[in-house]
Short mmCIF file of C-alpha atoms in Angstrom, two decimals:
data_model
loop_
_atom_site.label_atom_id
_atom_site.label_comp_id
_atom_site.label_asym_id
_atom_site.label_seq_id
_atom_site.Cartn_x
_atom_site.Cartn_y
_atom_site.Cartn_z
CA MET A 1 -54.23 -157.14 -56.19
CA SER A 2 -57.12 -155.28 -57.67
CA ASP A 3 -58.07 -152.55 -60.08
CA HIS A 4 -61.17 -151.47 -61.93
CA THR A 5 -62.11 -149.76 -65.11
CA ASP A 6 -65.66 -149.58 -63.82
CA ALA A 7 -64.22 -147.83 -60.74
CA ALA A 8 -66.79 -147.90 -57.94
CA VAL A 9 -67.98 -144.36 -57.27
CA VAL A 10 -69.89 -145.45 -54.19
CA PRO A 11 -68.08 -146.78 -51.12
CA THR A 12 -68.90 -150.38 -50.18
CA SER A 13 -71.39 -150.18 -47.28
CA ALA A 14 -70.53 -150.92 -43.71
CA HIS A 15 -71.69 -154.46 -42.89
CA GLU A 16 -72.70 -155.98 -39.58
CA PRO A 17 -69.45 -156.89 -37.74
CA PRO A 18 -67.59 -159.11 -37.48
CA TYR A 19 -66.27 -159.37 -41.02
CA TYR A 20 -62.84 -159.09 -42.57
CA ALA A 21 -61.08 -156.39 -44.56
CA VAL A 22 -57.99 -157.11 -46.66
CA VAL A 23 -56.16 -153.80 -47.13
CA PHE A 24 -53.68 -153.84 -50.02
CA THR A 25 -51.57 -150.70 -50.58
CA SER A 26 -49.15 -150.50 -53.49
CA THR A 27 -47.03 -148.48 -55.84
CA ARG A 28 -46.29 -149.77 -59.32
CA THR A 29 -43.23 -149.93 -61.53
CA GLY A 30 -45.08 -148.65 -64.61
CA GLN A 31 -43.88 -151.78 -66.41
CA ASP A 32 -46.41 -153.74 -68.52
CA SER A 33 -49.38 -151.62 -67.47
CA ASP A 34 -51.65 -153.30 -70.05
CA GLY A 35 -50.92 -156.74 -68.65
CA TYR A 36 -51.56 -155.42 -65.17
CA GLN A 37 -54.86 -153.80 -66.11
CA ARG A 38 -56.18 -156.87 -67.93
CA THR A 39 -55.25 -159.16 -65.06
CA ALA A 40 -56.69 -156.82 -62.45
CA GLU A 41 -60.03 -156.62 -64.23
CA HIS A 42 -60.15 -160.38 -64.63
CA LEU A 43 -59.37 -161.01 -60.93
CA SER A 44 -61.91 -158.40 -59.95
CA ARG A 45 -64.59 -160.52 -61.63
CA LEU A 46 -63.25 -163.83 -60.25
CA VAL A 47 -63.26 -162.72 -56.61
CA ARG A 48 -67.03 -162.12 -56.75
CA ASP A 49 -67.53 -165.91 -56.92
CA ILE A 50 -65.69 -166.53 -53.65
CA PRO A 51 -68.24 -167.52 -50.96
CA GLY A 52 -68.41 -164.81 -48.31
CA PHE A 53 -67.05 -162.05 -50.56
CA LEU A 54 -68.85 -158.83 -49.57
CA GLY A 55 -67.39 -156.19 -51.87
CA GLU A 56 -64.32 -154.20 -52.78
CA ASP A 57 -63.19 -150.56 -52.74
CA PHE A 58 -60.41 -149.22 -54.91
CA ALA A 59 -58.72 -145.82 -55.22
CA HIS A 60 -55.57 -144.77 -57.07
CA THR A 61 -53.85 -141.40 -56.90
CA PRO A 62 -52.34 -140.83 -60.38
CA GLY A 63 -48.59 -141.42 -60.11
CA GLY A 64 -48.97 -142.34 -56.46
CA LEU A 65 -50.45 -144.84 -54.09
CA ALA A 66 -53.17 -147.37 -54.92
CA ILE A 67 -55.33 -148.83 -52.16
CA SER A 68 -57.73 -151.72 -52.51
CA VAL A 69 -59.86 -153.03 -49.69
CA ALA A 70 -61.65 -156.35 -50.17
CA TYR A 71 -64.29 -157.34 -47.63
CA PHE A 72 -65.09 -160.95 -46.70
CA ARG A 73 -67.49 -162.47 -44.20
CA ASP A 74 -64.85 -164.86 -42.83
CA LEU A 75 -61.21 -165.93 -42.99
CA GLU A 76 -62.15 -169.03 -45.02
CA GLY A 77 -63.14 -166.79 -47.93
CA ILE A 78 -59.85 -164.90 -47.72
CA GLN A 79 -57.91 -168.16 -47.56
CA ARG A 80 -59.77 -169.50 -50.58
CA TRP A 81 -59.05 -166.33 -52.55
CA ARG A 82 -55.39 -166.33 -51.57
CA GLN A 83 -55.04 -169.88 -52.89
CA HIS A 84 -57.02 -169.39 -56.10
CA PRO A 85 -54.75 -170.65 -58.93
CA GLU A 86 -55.19 -167.57 -61.15
CA HIS A 87 -54.66 -165.27 -58.19
CA LEU A 88 -51.42 -167.09 -57.31
CA VAL A 89 -50.11 -166.66 -60.87
CA ALA A 90 -51.03 -162.97 -60.82
CA LYS A 91 -49.32 -162.42 -57.48
CA ARG A 92 -46.09 -163.94 -58.78
CA ARG A 93 -46.23 -161.71 -61.85
CA GLY A 94 -46.97 -158.75 -59.59
CA ARG A 95 -43.75 -159.31 -57.63
CA GLU A 96 -41.76 -159.95 -60.82
CA ARG A 97 -43.00 -156.96 -62.81
CA TRP A 98 -45.80 -154.75 -61.62
CA TYR A 99 -45.21 -153.71 -58.04
CA GLU A 100 -42.51 -151.43 -56.76
CA GLN A 101 -43.71 -151.91 -53.21
CA TYR A 102 -46.77 -153.23 -51.40
CA ALA A 103 -48.19 -154.03 -47.99
CA ILE A 104 -51.10 -156.29 -47.05
CA HIS A 105 -53.02 -155.93 -43.79
CA ILE A 106 -55.59 -158.67 -43.09
CA SER A 107 -57.94 -157.42 -40.43
CA ARG A 108 -61.13 -158.24 -38.56
CA VAL A 109 -63.68 -155.43 -38.60
CA GLU A 110 -65.06 -154.80 -35.12
CA HIS A 111 -67.00 -151.54 -35.64
CA ALA A 112 -68.44 -150.06 -38.80
CA HIS A 113 -70.80 -147.31 -39.81
CA GLY A 114 -71.74 -145.30 -42.82
CA PHE A 115 -73.19 -142.00 -43.95
CA ALA A 116 -75.15 -141.04 -47.05
CA ARG A 117 -76.32 -137.52 -47.82
CA GLY A 118 -80.02 -136.75 -47.99
CA MET B 1 -61.15 -137.91 -42.70
CA SER B 2 -57.78 -137.41 -44.29
CA ASP B 3 -56.04 -136.03 -47.33
CA HIS B 4 -52.51 -135.02 -48.23
CA THR B 5 -50.74 -132.60 -50.47
CA ASP B 6 -47.50 -134.38 -49.64
CA ALA B 7 -49.24 -137.60 -50.78
CA ALA B 8 -47.29 -140.61 -49.53
CA VAL B 9 -45.79 -142.43 -52.48
CA VAL B 10 -44.65 -145.32 -50.32
CA PRO B 11 -47.19 -147.61 -48.62
CA THR B 12 -47.07 -147.59 -44.81
CA SER B 13 -45.17 -150.74 -43.82
CA ALA B 14 -46.77 -153.82 -42.37
CA HIS B 15 -46.30 -153.76 -38.59
CA GLU B 16 -46.13 -156.62 -36.11
CA PRO B 17 -49.77 -157.66 -35.39
CA PRO B 18 -51.94 -157.03 -33.57
CA TYR B 19 -52.58 -153.40 -34.45
CA TYR B 20 -55.60 -151.52 -35.76
CA ALA B 21 -56.56 -150.13 -39.15
CA VAL B 22 -59.28 -147.50 -39.58
CA VAL B 23 -60.50 -147.74 -43.18
CA PHE B 24 -62.37 -144.63 -44.34
CA THR B 25 -63.87 -144.69 -47.86
CA SER B 26 -65.66 -141.65 -49.22
CA THR B 27 -67.00 -139.67 -52.12
CA ARG B 28 -67.25 -135.90 -51.93
CA THR B 29 -69.85 -133.33 -52.90
CA GLY B 30 -67.28 -131.04 -54.57
CA GLN B 31 -68.55 -128.26 -52.28
CA ASP B 32 -65.98 -126.06 -50.48
CA SER B 33 -62.99 -128.07 -51.67
CA ASP B 34 -60.55 -125.48 -50.30
CA GLY B 35 -62.00 -125.74 -46.81
CA TYR B 36 -61.83 -129.50 -47.06
CA GLN B 37 -58.24 -129.54 -48.22
CA ARG B 38 -57.03 -127.12 -45.53
CA THR B 39 -58.80 -129.08 -42.80
CA ALA B 40 -57.55 -132.43 -44.09
CA GLU B 41 -53.93 -131.26 -44.10
CA HIS B 42 -54.29 -129.85 -40.62
CA LEU B 43 -55.82 -133.06 -39.23
CA SER B 44 -53.17 -135.09 -40.97
CA ARG B 45 -50.56 -133.27 -38.89
CA LEU B 46 -52.58 -133.47 -35.65
CA VAL B 47 -53.08 -137.23 -35.79
CA ARG B 48 -49.32 -137.79 -35.69
CA ASP B 49 -49.32 -136.65 -32.04
CA ILE B 50 -51.81 -139.32 -30.97
CA PRO B 51 -49.98 -141.95 -28.88
CA GLY B 52 -49.92 -145.25 -30.75
CA PHE B 53 -50.44 -143.69 -34.20
CA LEU B 54 -48.43 -145.81 -36.66
CA GLY B 55 -49.03 -144.14 -40.02
CA GLU B 56 -51.56 -143.42 -42.71
CA ASP B 57 -52.16 -144.31 -46.37
CA PHE B 58 -54.27 -142.24 -48.71
CA ALA B 59 -55.38 -142.67 -52.33
CA HIS B 60 -57.94 -140.77 -54.39
CA THR B 61 -59.17 -141.63 -57.86
CA PRO B 62 -59.92 -138.29 -59.58
CA GLY B 63 -63.68 -137.85 -59.66
CA GLY B 64 -64.14 -141.09 -57.77
CA LEU B 65 -63.49 -142.84 -54.52
CA ALA B 66 -61.05 -141.73 -51.82
CA ILE B 67 -59.67 -144.24 -49.32
CA SER B 68 -57.68 -143.43 -46.23
CA VAL B 69 -56.31 -146.05 -43.87
CA ALA B 70 -54.95 -144.91 -40.50
CA TYR B 71 -53.00 -147.42 -38.43
CA PHE B 72 -52.91 -147.40 -34.63
CA ARG B 73 -51.25 -149.66 -32.09
CA ASP B 74 -54.40 -149.93 -29.97
CA LEU B 75 -58.07 -148.97 -29.66
CA GLU B 76 -57.21 -146.32 -27.07
CA GLY B 77 -55.38 -144.32 -29.75
CA ILE B 78 -58.37 -144.57 -32.10
CA GLN B 79 -60.73 -143.53 -29.33
CA ARG B 80 -58.55 -140.57 -28.48
CA TRP B 81 -58.44 -139.48 -32.12
CA ARG B 82 -62.20 -139.88 -32.55
CA GLN B 83 -62.77 -137.60 -29.57
CA HIS B 84 -60.18 -134.97 -30.48
CA PRO B 85 -62.05 -131.61 -30.43
CA GLU B 86 -60.76 -130.42 -33.84
CA HIS B 87 -61.51 -133.81 -35.36
CA LEU B 88 -65.08 -133.66 -34.02
CA VAL B 89 -65.62 -130.22 -35.58
CA ALA B 90 -64.21 -131.45 -38.90
CA LYS B 91 -66.44 -134.53 -38.88
CA ARG B 92 -69.54 -132.40 -38.37
CA ARG B 93 -68.52 -130.13 -41.24
CA GLY B 94 -67.82 -133.23 -43.35
CA ARG B 95 -71.37 -134.46 -42.91
CA GLU B 96 -72.81 -130.98 -43.48
CA ARG B 97 -70.82 -130.10 -46.62
CA TRP B 98 -68.00 -132.25 -47.88
CA TYR B 99 -69.10 -135.87 -48.08
CA GLU B 100 -71.65 -137.33 -50.39
CA GLN B 101 -71.21 -140.74 -48.82
CA TYR B 102 -68.76 -142.51 -46.56
CA ALA B 103 -68.11 -145.73 -44.67
CA ILE B 104 -65.79 -146.40 -41.73
CA HIS B 105 -64.47 -149.86 -40.90
CA ILE B 106 -62.50 -150.12 -37.64
CA SER B 107 -60.54 -153.33 -37.72
CA ARG B 108 -57.90 -155.33 -35.86
CA VAL B 109 -55.01 -156.43 -38.08
CA GLU B 110 -54.22 -160.11 -37.54
CA HIS B 111 -51.79 -160.80 -40.38
CA ALA B 112 -49.58 -158.43 -42.33
CA HIS B 113 -46.70 -158.57 -44.76
CA GLY B 114 -44.94 -156.40 -47.25
CA PHE B 115 -42.86 -156.48 -50.40
CA ALA B 116 -40.25 -154.07 -51.73
CA ARG B 117 -38.45 -154.48 -55.04
CA GLY B 118 -34.72 -154.98 -55.09
#
């Protein structure tokens, strides 16, 4: 799970493959939005300390879908993040209260490129 | 590139791995938004005819980042879509006018799961 108040306005750069992308797509219940927001901001800071964490992109259509993509150098980093005690607690709360529906796609990036104007 | 007026309010389901996810993150110039929107809707219909296309998720934070994730069964489908003549024209126009910055991550999904309330 992930959210930002300091929403990134620049896409995370393409890195040199291989690396991993964890795609998390969700819709929310609207229940306890404050609790969600606080937790999301806190986790967003915690994940930066995971070795191999490369960055994160987040977008949320108001009233619609949210997508977060977290990038890691290797599966060990993802595994470590998935087992982080505060992340585990948040995930349980997410299923109990916050999420209407979600999907997680853990994937290995094989090709990547970027574009910047000017 | 991708956008929707009929914005999906349900995340695309997790499929049985392996499959592919094309993550496209972008910010826009704000230039020719109508042209962008028309083209995005048109492409969004065209991609559905690509063999192996599994679905697409899109989210856009107002004034901020947009993320689209297109899912394909195999790399052949992605290759076919990347070389589609109308897609090629749209990509050129995207670099000329619409995008401030973007990144593309083409990745192979190795693990996936979903959650739905109730």
